[in-house]
XYZ file of N, CA, C and O in Angstrom:
680
model
N 0.822 -1.188 0.006
C -0.045 -0.025 0.001
C 0.903 1.247 -0.050
O 0.483 2.236 -0.612
N 2.014 1.241 0.742
C 2.913 2.418 0.786
C 3.364 2.673 -0.582
O 3.666 3.876 -0.940
N 3.591 1.690 -1.467
C 4.045 1.944 -2.743
C 3.044 2.721 -3.622
O 3.477 3.655 -4.318
N 1.761 2.334 -3.469
C 0.676 3.044 -4.163
C 0.654 4.582 -3.701
O 0.724 5.443 -4.630
N 0.789 4.727 -2.404
C 0.837 6.115 -1.975
C 1.998 6.961 -2.464
O 1.901 8.024 -2.741
N 3.114 6.213 -2.441
C 4.356 6.890 -2.887
C 4.306 7.324 -4.308
O 4.581 8.462 -4.695
N 3.745 6.362 -5.175
C 3.579 6.674 -6.568
C 2.592 7.800 -6.864
O 2.963 8.847 -7.456
N 1.497 7.878 -6.162
C 0.480 8.946 -6.340
C 1.105 10.221 -5.741
O 0.899 11.291 -6.387
N 1.788 10.136 -4.607
C 2.327 11.449 -4.077
C 3.377 12.063 -5.080
O 3.443 13.178 -5.343
N 4.314 11.197 -5.647
C 5.222 11.667 -6.743
C 4.548 12.240 -7.825
O 5.025 13.271 -8.472
N 3.428 11.716 -8.354
C 2.584 12.133 -9.480
C 2.145 13.644 -9.094
O 2.209 14.429 -9.884
N 1.548 13.664 -7.867
C 1.000 14.989 -7.437
C 2.138 15.978 -7.311
O 1.924 17.231 -7.796
N 3.210 15.727 -6.840
C 4.428 16.580 -6.698
C 4.840 17.010 -8.030
O 5.149 18.212 -8.373
N 4.946 16.000 -8.992
C 5.317 16.415 -10.393
C 4.346 17.282 -10.967
O 4.659 18.373 -11.654
N 3.002 17.105 -10.808
C 2.007 17.972 -11.433
C 2.107 19.363 -10.822
O 1.829 20.368 -11.539
N 2.250 19.520 -9.544
C 2.417 20.789 -8.895
C 3.676 21.498 -9.415
O 3.495 22.677 -9.753
N 4.738 20.794 -9.656
C 5.914 21.539 -10.202
C 5.639 21.999 -11.664
O 6.068 23.052 -11.987
N 4.980 21.096 -12.322
C 4.538 21.521 -13.704
C 3.679 22.629 -13.752
O 3.832 23.556 -14.594
N 2.712 22.772 -12.898
C 1.825 23.886 -12.850
C 2.614 25.203 -12.457
O 2.375 26.312 -12.938
N 3.569 25.020 -11.561
C 4.498 26.198 -11.283
C 5.274 26.728 -12.348
O 5.275 27.851 -12.728
N 5.927 25.697 -13.228
C 6.543 26.093 -14.398
C 5.620 26.704 -15.465
O 5.985 27.703 -16.023
N 4.498 26.077 -15.545
C 3.453 26.625 -16.559
C 3.146 27.973 -16.263
O 2.936 28.928 -17.070
N 2.774 28.163 -14.908
C 2.417 29.594 -14.510
C 3.386 30.619 -14.808
O 3.133 31.743 -15.265
N 4.601 30.252 -14.425
C 5.767 31.122 -14.718
C 5.863 31.418 -16.172
O 5.991 32.604 -16.620
N 5.904 30.436 -16.903
C 6.002 30.584 -18.353
C 4.834 31.428 -19.010
O 5.059 32.260 -19.861
N 3.662 31.106 -18.432
C 2.435 31.895 -19.014
C 2.638 33.332 -18.713
O 2.400 34.223 -19.582
N 3.042 33.704 -17.599
C 3.220 35.087 -17.163
C 4.298 35.688 -18.040
O 4.031 36.781 -18.488
N 5.341 35.053 -18.191
C 6.397 35.661 -19.141
C 5.927 35.821 -20.557
O 6.134 36.837 -21.182
N 5.192 34.825 -21.116
C 4.623 34.943 -22.420
C 3.642 36.149 -22.555
O 3.678 36.899 -23.575
N 2.835 36.253 -21.607
C 1.832 37.318 -21.635
C 2.467 38.626 -21.545
O 2.143 39.680 -22.084
N 3.525 38.718 -20.599
C 4.305 39.957 -20.445
C 5.155 40.353 -21.697
O 5.368 41.567 -21.882
N 5.326 39.365 -22.532
C 6.087 39.610 -23.868
C 5.123 39.831 -25.049
O 5.520 39.589 -26.131
N 3.891 40.187 -24.736
C 2.898 40.342 -25.809
C 2.135 39.194 -26.252
O 1.328 39.286 -27.139
N 2.239 38.075 -25.529
C 1.504 36.950 -25.909
C -0.016 37.145 -25.552
O -0.418 37.954 -24.680
N -0.924 36.309 -26.255
C -2.281 36.442 -26.118
C -2.797 35.015 -25.828
O -2.565 34.139 -26.538
N -3.594 34.964 -24.710
C -4.178 33.697 -24.464
C -5.468 33.479 -25.268
O -6.280 34.413 -25.392
N -5.673 32.398 -25.995
C -6.790 32.131 -26.797
C -7.549 30.878 -26.269
O -7.006 29.982 -25.682
N -8.813 30.889 -26.608
C -9.668 29.745 -26.357
C -9.505 29.245 -24.823
O -9.339 27.974 -24.647
N -9.660 30.054 -23.974
C -9.458 29.712 -22.519
C -10.695 29.092 -21.894
O -10.595 28.548 -20.705
N -11.827 29.061 -22.720
C -13.023 28.499 -22.045
C -12.963 27.053 -21.614
O -13.589 26.659 -20.612
N -12.176 26.318 -22.258
C -12.049 24.832 -21.917
C -11.172 24.609 -20.804
O -11.204 23.561 -20.241
N -10.247 25.494 -20.462
C -9.212 25.272 -19.495
C -9.733 24.860 -18.176
O -9.203 23.849 -17.544
N -10.802 25.556 -17.575
C -11.301 25.083 -16.259
C -11.767 23.668 -16.355
O -11.598 22.915 -15.358
N -12.309 23.244 -17.395
C -12.773 21.862 -17.594
C -11.546 20.846 -17.536
O -11.656 19.699 -16.934
N -10.446 21.259 -18.159
C -9.319 20.408 -18.249
C -8.717 20.295 -16.789
O -8.380 19.087 -16.327
N -8.568 21.338 -16.096
C -8.102 21.402 -14.698
C -9.005 20.566 -13.836
O -8.554 19.702 -13.089
N -10.336 20.691 -14.040
C -11.281 19.942 -13.105
C -11.163 18.503 -13.418
O -11.174 17.597 -12.473
N -10.957 18.168 -14.713
C -10.892 16.688 -15.092
C -9.689 16.171 -14.367
O -9.695 15.058 -13.876
N -8.524 16.840 -14.584
C -7.356 16.290 -13.989
C -7.369 16.120 -12.436
O -6.917 15.188 -11.880
N -7.979 17.059 -11.810
C -8.260 17.015 -10.340
C -9.084 15.798 -10.036
O -8.787 15.009 -9.027
N -10.246 15.591 -10.688
C -11.027 14.458 -10.484
C -10.297 13.236 -10.721
O -10.471 12.190 -9.998
N -9.684 13.071 -11.812
C -8.851 11.975 -12.215
C -7.868 11.552 -11.081
O -7.869 10.343 -10.606
N -7.081 12.485 -10.612
C -6.217 12.160 -9.485
C -6.926 11.878 -8.240
O -6.528 10.876 -7.471
N -7.953 12.520 -7.838
C -8.618 12.268 -6.635
C -9.292 10.929 -6.652
O -9.280 10.077 -5.777
N -9.796 10.477 -7.871
C -10.332 9.129 -8.141
C -9.350 8.149 -7.934
O -9.517 7.034 -7.291
N -8.115 8.354 -8.377
C -6.977 7.379 -8.231
C -6.690 7.266 -6.689
O -6.443 6.166 -6.209
N -6.607 8.379 -5.985
C -6.248 8.280 -4.519
C -7.419 7.427 -3.818
O -7.026 6.736 -2.905
N -8.650 7.535 -4.266
C -9.696 6.855 -3.627
C -9.652 5.397 -3.978
O -9.842 4.491 -3.161
N -9.298 5.064 -5.251
C -9.412 3.720 -5.799
C -8.267 2.767 -5.495
O -8.388 1.557 -5.631
N -7.049 3.272 -5.301
C -5.899 2.415 -5.290
C -5.785 1.571 -4.089
O -5.066 0.598 -4.013
N -6.617 1.893 -3.015
C -6.520 1.129 -1.836
C -6.791 -0.347 -2.081
O -7.773 -0.770 -2.661
N -5.879 -1.224 -1.531
C -5.899 -2.609 -1.754
C -5.521 -3.152 -3.150
O -5.665 -4.388 -3.332
N -5.010 -2.350 -3.991
C -4.570 -2.741 -5.293
C -3.072 -2.938 -5.243
O -2.381 -2.118 -4.750
N -2.546 -3.969 -5.877
C -1.149 -4.190 -6.089
C -0.682 -3.403 -7.330
O -1.391 -3.078 -8.171
N 0.618 -3.002 -7.169
C 1.280 -2.296 -8.317
C 1.528 -3.297 -9.416
O 2.107 -4.299 -9.082
N 1.286 -2.911 -10.571
C 1.659 -3.834 -11.751
C 2.869 -3.108 -12.434
O 2.799 -2.072 -13.106
N 3.998 -3.639 -12.131
C 5.258 -2.997 -12.423
C 5.564 -2.663 -13.905
O 6.124 -1.636 -14.250
N 5.191 -3.561 -14.872
C 5.342 -3.188 -16.289
C 4.635 -1.879 -16.622
O 5.171 -1.052 -17.365
N 3.426 -1.658 -16.064
C 2.679 -0.450 -16.384
C 3.404 0.678 -15.639
O 3.398 1.841 -16.185
N 3.955 0.481 -14.500
C 4.716 1.595 -13.730
C 5.939 1.960 -14.581
O 6.247 3.168 -14.693
N 6.586 1.007 -15.198
C 7.741 1.363 -15.982
C 7.289 2.096 -17.280
O 7.990 3.081 -17.612
N 6.200 1.692 -17.840
C 5.710 2.362 -18.996
C 5.327 3.927 -18.585
O 5.640 4.785 -19.391
N 4.729 4.097 -17.471
C 4.439 5.361 -17.067
C 5.676 6.187 -16.781
O 5.795 7.384 -17.174
N 6.787 5.610 -16.253
C 8.086 6.330 -16.240
C 8.615 6.712 -17.557
O 9.170 7.806 -17.674
N 8.487 5.837 -18.458
C 8.924 6.187 -19.859
C 8.175 7.410 -20.340
O 8.719 8.340 -20.959
N 6.922 7.512 -20.115
C 6.105 8.667 -20.483
C 6.640 9.944 -19.712
O 6.665 10.990 -20.464
N 7.080 9.769 -18.611
C 7.575 10.970 -17.900
C 8.829 11.492 -18.491
O 9.226 12.639 -18.550
N 9.652 10.483 -18.961
C 10.939 10.951 -19.674
C 10.563 11.672 -20.951
O 11.186 12.685 -21.290
N 9.588 11.102 -21.678
C 9.142 11.910 -22.897
C 8.589 13.278 -22.504
O 8.827 14.282 -23.272
N 7.793 13.309 -21.480
C 7.278 14.628 -20.993
C 8.494 15.587 -20.708
O 8.449 16.848 -21.155
N 9.493 15.094 -20.056
C 10.637 15.942 -19.880
C 11.309 16.453 -21.088
O 11.747 17.634 -21.367
N 11.378 15.563 -22.238
C 11.888 15.994 -23.445
C 10.968 17.106 -24.099
O 11.522 18.027 -24.657
N 9.768 16.985 -23.919
C 8.804 17.934 -24.490
C 8.935 19.337 -23.800
O 9.117 20.360 -24.445
N 9.006 19.280 -22.505
C 9.137 20.528 -21.743
C 10.569 21.163 -22.063
O 10.675 22.355 -22.271
N 11.565 20.386 -22.134
C 12.922 20.860 -22.521
C 12.910 21.407 -23.897
O 13.482 22.559 -24.150
N 12.191 20.812 -24.833
C 12.092 21.333 -26.228
C 11.483 22.701 -26.274
O 11.868 23.578 -27.016
N 10.406 22.912 -25.578
C 9.600 24.131 -25.600
C 10.256 25.196 -24.623
O 10.092 26.397 -24.854
N 11.003 24.742 -23.603
C 11.613 25.673 -22.655
C 10.540 26.589 -22.045
O 9.681 26.257 -21.558
N 10.924 27.936 -22.185
C 10.049 28.895 -21.480
C 8.753 29.081 -22.193
O 8.001 29.968 -21.846
N 8.599 28.394 -23.302
C 7.288 28.498 -24.068
C 6.351 27.281 -23.659
O 5.091 27.414 -24.101
N 6.749 26.446 -22.788
C 5.888 25.375 -22.432
C 4.896 25.896 -21.382
O 5.268 26.443 -20.348
N 3.627 25.683 -21.572
C 2.585 26.180 -20.612
C 1.369 25.261 -20.784
O 1.296 24.465 -21.646
N 0.416 25.357 -19.817
C -0.752 24.496 -19.837
C -1.900 25.194 -20.562
O -3.005 24.687 -20.756
N -1.627 26.471 -20.983
C -2.595 27.244 -21.661
C -2.249 27.382 -23.100
O -1.070 27.046 -23.609
N -3.070 27.956 -23.975
C -2.841 28.313 -25.398
C -2.553 29.687 -25.480
O -3.337 30.572 -25.331
N -1.149 29.952 -25.634
C -0.707 31.317 -25.585
C -0.012 31.484 -27.075
O 0.908 30.793 -27.430
N -0.418 32.470 -27.730
C 0.217 32.850 -29.078
C 1.037 34.179 -28.802
O 0.411 35.107 -28.433
N 2.244 34.144 -29.214
C 3.037 35.370 -29.189
C 3.216 35.826 -30.592
O 3.982 35.108 -31.409
N 2.633 36.941 -30.990
C 2.750 37.395 -32.323
C 4.286 37.558 -32.762
O 5.144 38.064 -32.022
N 4.557 37.085 -33.964
C 6.022 37.186 -34.427
C 6.911 36.035 -34.021
O 7.942 35.820 -34.624
N 6.492 35.168 -33.114
C 7.341 34.042 -32.791
C 6.871 32.961 -33.740
O 5.824 32.589 -33.886
N 8.018 32.191 -33.994
C 7.826 31.014 -34.934
C 7.461 29.764 -34.045
O 7.745 29.744 -32.865
N 6.796 28.873 -34.717
C 6.422 27.568 -34.054
C 7.698 26.802 -33.882
O 8.742 26.841 -34.494
N 7.736 26.081 -32.656
C 8.895 25.235 -32.372
C 8.769 23.893 -33.204
O 7.777 23.343 -33.229
N 9.899 23.627 -33.873
C 9.942 22.329 -34.728
C 11.096 21.557 -34.350
O 11.567 20.728 -35.140
N 11.561 21.645 -33.037
C 12.683 20.872 -32.553
C 12.220 19.856 -31.647
O 11.087 19.827 -31.260
N 13.147 19.013 -31.224
C 12.800 17.869 -30.264
C 11.707 17.047 -30.872
O 11.620 16.744 -32.024
N 10.732 16.639 -30.014
C 9.623 15.854 -30.484
C 8.742 16.530 -31.529
O 8.002 15.790 -32.155
N 8.747 17.876 -31.401
C 7.969 18.636 -32.433
C 8.415 18.554 -33.814
O 7.734 18.959 -34.713
N 9.556 17.933 -34.006
C 10.144 17.722 -35.287
C 9.377 16.534 -35.921
O 9.211 16.406 -37.103
N 8.851 15.658 -35.054
C 8.227 14.342 -35.496
C 6.700 14.318 -35.383
O 6.074 13.599 -36.135
N 6.179 15.060 -34.360
C 4.826 15.019 -34.017
C 4.279 16.386 -33.898
O 4.996 17.334 -33.337
N 3.017 16.558 -34.237
C 2.453 17.861 -34.123
C 2.111 18.329 -32.753
O 2.132 19.376 -32.314
N 1.583 17.330 -31.944
C 1.116 17.439 -30.634
C 1.650 16.468 -29.691
O 0.872 15.716 -29.059
N 2.955 16.346 -29.504
C 3.471 15.308 -28.561
C 3.039 15.423 -27.201
O 2.822 14.402 -26.586
N 2.786 16.519 -26.683
C 2.462 16.738 -25.256
C 1.107 16.119 -25.017
O 0.831 15.387 -24.062
N 0.166 16.387 -26.011
C -1.189 15.774 -25.806
C -1.182 14.200 -26.003
O -1.985 13.465 -25.333
N -0.270 13.683 -26.795
C -0.104 12.179 -26.945
C 0.341 11.654 -25.630
O -0.243 10.640 -25.105
N 1.260 12.323 -24.909
C 1.697 11.991 -23.655
C 0.613 11.878 -22.526
O 0.403 11.110 -21.814
N 0.015 13.048 -22.587
C -1.200 13.290 -21.623
C -2.313 12.127 -21.769
O -2.818 11.551 -20.821
N -2.579 11.859 -23.061
C -3.646 10.808 -23.344
C -3.116 9.473 -22.810
O -3.913 8.697 -22.248
N -1.816 9.217 -23.012
C -1.285 7.944 -22.571
C -1.222 7.962 -20.992
O -1.583 6.904 -20.420
N -0.855 9.005 -20.348
C -0.774 8.991 -18.888
C -2.133 8.762 -18.323
O -2.143 8.036 -17.330
N -3.104 9.507 -18.779
C -4.497 9.307 -18.235
C -4.934 7.917 -18.223
O -5.616 7.428 -17.374
N -4.491 7.226 -19.281
C -4.933 5.808 -19.516
C -4.014 4.831 -18.629
O -4.424 3.980 -17.978
N -2.703 5.104 -18.700
C -1.703 4.087 -18.137
C -1.595 4.209 -16.625
O -1.486 3.130 -16.028
N -1.560 5.398 -16.057
C -1.410 5.443 -14.458
C -2.550 4.563 -13.797
O -2.165 3.767 -12.889
N -3.743 4.580 -14.208
C -4.728 3.665 -13.520
C -4.338 2.266 -13.775
O -4.618 1.285 -12.885
N -3.766 1.899 -14.903
C -3.364 0.512 -15.184
C -2.281 0.111 -14.237
O -2.161 -1.138 -13.979
N -1.434 1.054 -13.724
C -0.374 0.679 -12.699
C -1.020 -0.053 -11.549
O -0.466 -0.908 -10.941
N -2.307 0.315 -11.299
C -3.091 -0.256 -10.114
C -4.055 -1.276 -10.546
O -4.997 -1.685 -9.675
N -4.085 -1.700 -11.794
C -5.065 -2.565 -12.303
C -6.475 -2.066 -12.423
O -7.435 -2.842 -12.514
N -6.603 -0.720 -12.510
C -7.875 -0.135 -12.676
C -8.290 0.025 -14.141
O -8.341 1.173 -14.680
N -8.648 -1.097 -14.777
C -8.902 -1.109 -16.222
C -10.117 -0.190 -16.572
O -10.088 0.471 -17.513
N -11.243 -0.399 -15.848
C -12.399 0.366 -16.221
C -12.218 1.847 -16.019
O -12.640 2.682 -16.813
N -11.652 2.195 -14.900
C -11.316 3.695 -14.606
C -10.378 4.179 -15.767
O -10.641 5.293 -16.222
N -9.470 3.442 -16.210
C -8.551 3.812 -17.244
C -9.336 4.082 -18.530
O -9.067 5.081 -19.260
N -10.279 3.084 -18.832
C -11.004 3.253 -20.122
C -11.953 4.439 -20.064
O -12.092 5.289 -20.937
N -12.740 4.762 -19.008
C -13.610 5.745 -18.768
C -12.974 7.046 -18.859
O -13.318 7.968 -19.503
N -11.996 7.177 -17.940
C -11.326 8.477 -17.940
C -10.472 8.788 -19.176
O -10.360 9.919 -19.592
N -9.913 7.675 -19.782
C -9.253 7.893 -21.009
C -10.100 8.319 -22.063
O -9.652 9.272 -22.861
N -11.331 7.930 -22.230
C -12.241 8.353 -23.181
C -12.707 9.811 -22.934
O -12.754 10.575 -23.955
N -12.970 10.210 -21.723
C -13.340 11.600 -21.333
C -12.205 12.462 -21.724
O -12.396 13.502 -22.348
N -10.971 12.091 -21.384
C -9.857 12.909 -21.734
C -9.587 12.993 -23.243
O -9.281 14.237 -23.671
N -9.836 12.055 -24.003
C -9.736 12.132 -25.468
C -10.724 13.128 -26.011
O -10.338 13.877 -26.919
N -11.855 13.185 -25.402
C -12.872 14.170 -25.867
C -12.314 15.726 -25.514
O -12.443 16.517 -26.366
N -11.793 15.877 -24.368
C -11.307 17.141 -23.937
C -10.039 17.481 -24.830
O -9.841 18.586 -25.295
N -9.251 16.471 -25.122
C -7.975 16.797 -26.018
C -8.449 17.120 -27.324
O -7.860 17.962 -28.035
N -9.498 16.471 -27.872
C -9.957 16.752 -29.179
C -10.358 18.241 -29.262
O -9.973 18.922 -30.225
N -11.159 18.653 -28.261
C -11.534 20.033 -28.252
C -10.332 21.049 -28.193
O -10.230 21.948 -28.907
N -9.397 20.680 -27.248
C -8.252 21.414 -27.057
C -7.377 21.529 -28.293
O -7.039 22.603 -28.727
N -7.173 20.438 -28.976
C -6.318 20.384 -30.175
C -7.052 21.330 -31.293
O -6.355 22.027 -32.085
N -8.274 21.112 -31.363
C -9.044 21.968 -32.417
C -8.837 23.457 -32.156
O -8.612 24.272 -33.156
N -8.916 23.822 -30.968
C -8.779 25.341 -30.551
C -7.324 25.754 -30.764
O -7.112 26.791 -31.330
N -6.375 24.863 -30.401
C -5.052 25.192 -30.622
C -4.592 25.362 -32.099
O -3.955 26.236 -32.505
N -5.062 24.434 -32.855
C -4.809 24.341 -34.314
C -5.316 25.693 -34.912
O -4.685 26.348 -35.707
N -6.485 26.123 -34.550
C -7.097 27.329 -35.113
C -6.215 28.553 -34.622
O -5.948 29.407 -35.404
N -5.776 28.506 -33.401
C -4.984 29.743 -32.917
C -3.501 29.749 -33.591
O -3.056 30.796 -33.859
N -3.044 28.495 -33.899
C -1.701 28.492 -34.499
C -1.664 28.418 -35.954
O -0.570 28.564 -36.580
N -2.735 28.464 -36.651
C -2.770 28.279 -38.062
C -2.038 29.383 -38.779
O -1.284 29.123 -39.745
N -2.125 30.689 -38.295
C -1.277 31.673 -39.062
C 0.162 31.372 -38.869
O 0.937 31.627 -39.889
N 0.632 30.846 -37.710
C 2.017 30.550 -37.578
C 2.440 29.300 -38.546
O 3.522 29.235 -38.910
N 1.558 28.279 -38.629
C 1.905 27.066 -39.369
C 1.942 27.545 -40.881
O 2.784 27.023 -41.553
N 1.273 28.584 -41.345
C 1.375 29.061 -42.723
C 2.689 29.669 -43.055
O 3.070 29.807 -44.113
N 3.426 30.119 -41.915
C 4.762 30.711 -42.083
C 5.855 29.678 -42.115
O 7.029 30.038 -42.490
N 5.680 28.386 -41.768
C 6.656 27.472 -41.747
C 7.212 27.063 -43.181
O 6.440 27.136 -44.081
N 8.439 26.833 -43.307
C 8.927 26.378 -44.650
C 8.503 25.033 -44.883
O 8.232 24.312 -44.057
N 8.353 24.723 -46.193
C 7.923 23.339 -46.575
C 8.909 22.334 -46.090
O 10.239 22.517 -46.060
N 8.483 21.143 -45.698
C 9.306 20.037 -45.252
C 9.547 19.097 -46.321
O 8.919 19.009 -47.320
N 10.707 18.359 -46.214
C 10.991 17.253 -47.205
C 9.960 16.128 -47.217
O 9.497 15.724 -46.299
């Protein structure tokens, strides 16, 4: 049981650190002329993640850790670190457009259009599997996919002018 609590505590600490980084970066981007767009869905995303984590805290009691899934989750965290490093001070949890700044096409963004959302989708599904919570993983994963679909549609619309400025790829 202590292992379950340790894993969830580490996830919460990581999320809090990410929110601190995102808040700092958001403030800097806005101070540099950035504009937040499509913020209407943001409270729903925050609420979803809070409910998802609270549900995990409630449900993990009495469940054994399934270590291959825990390892898979760790791999996702390494990928998240790569994403945050690639975006640097531009990484945030909000959609911020800074006029005149080019889109990032380095790191994972060289290969994928929305790697952070790929990781988030996998995390929401895989962390419950660490504790054998298949139904929870499926239900929350589907809800999250709906939110991410909405988010990506909004982000694509906001970034379309910047995408039109990209040079053609091979």
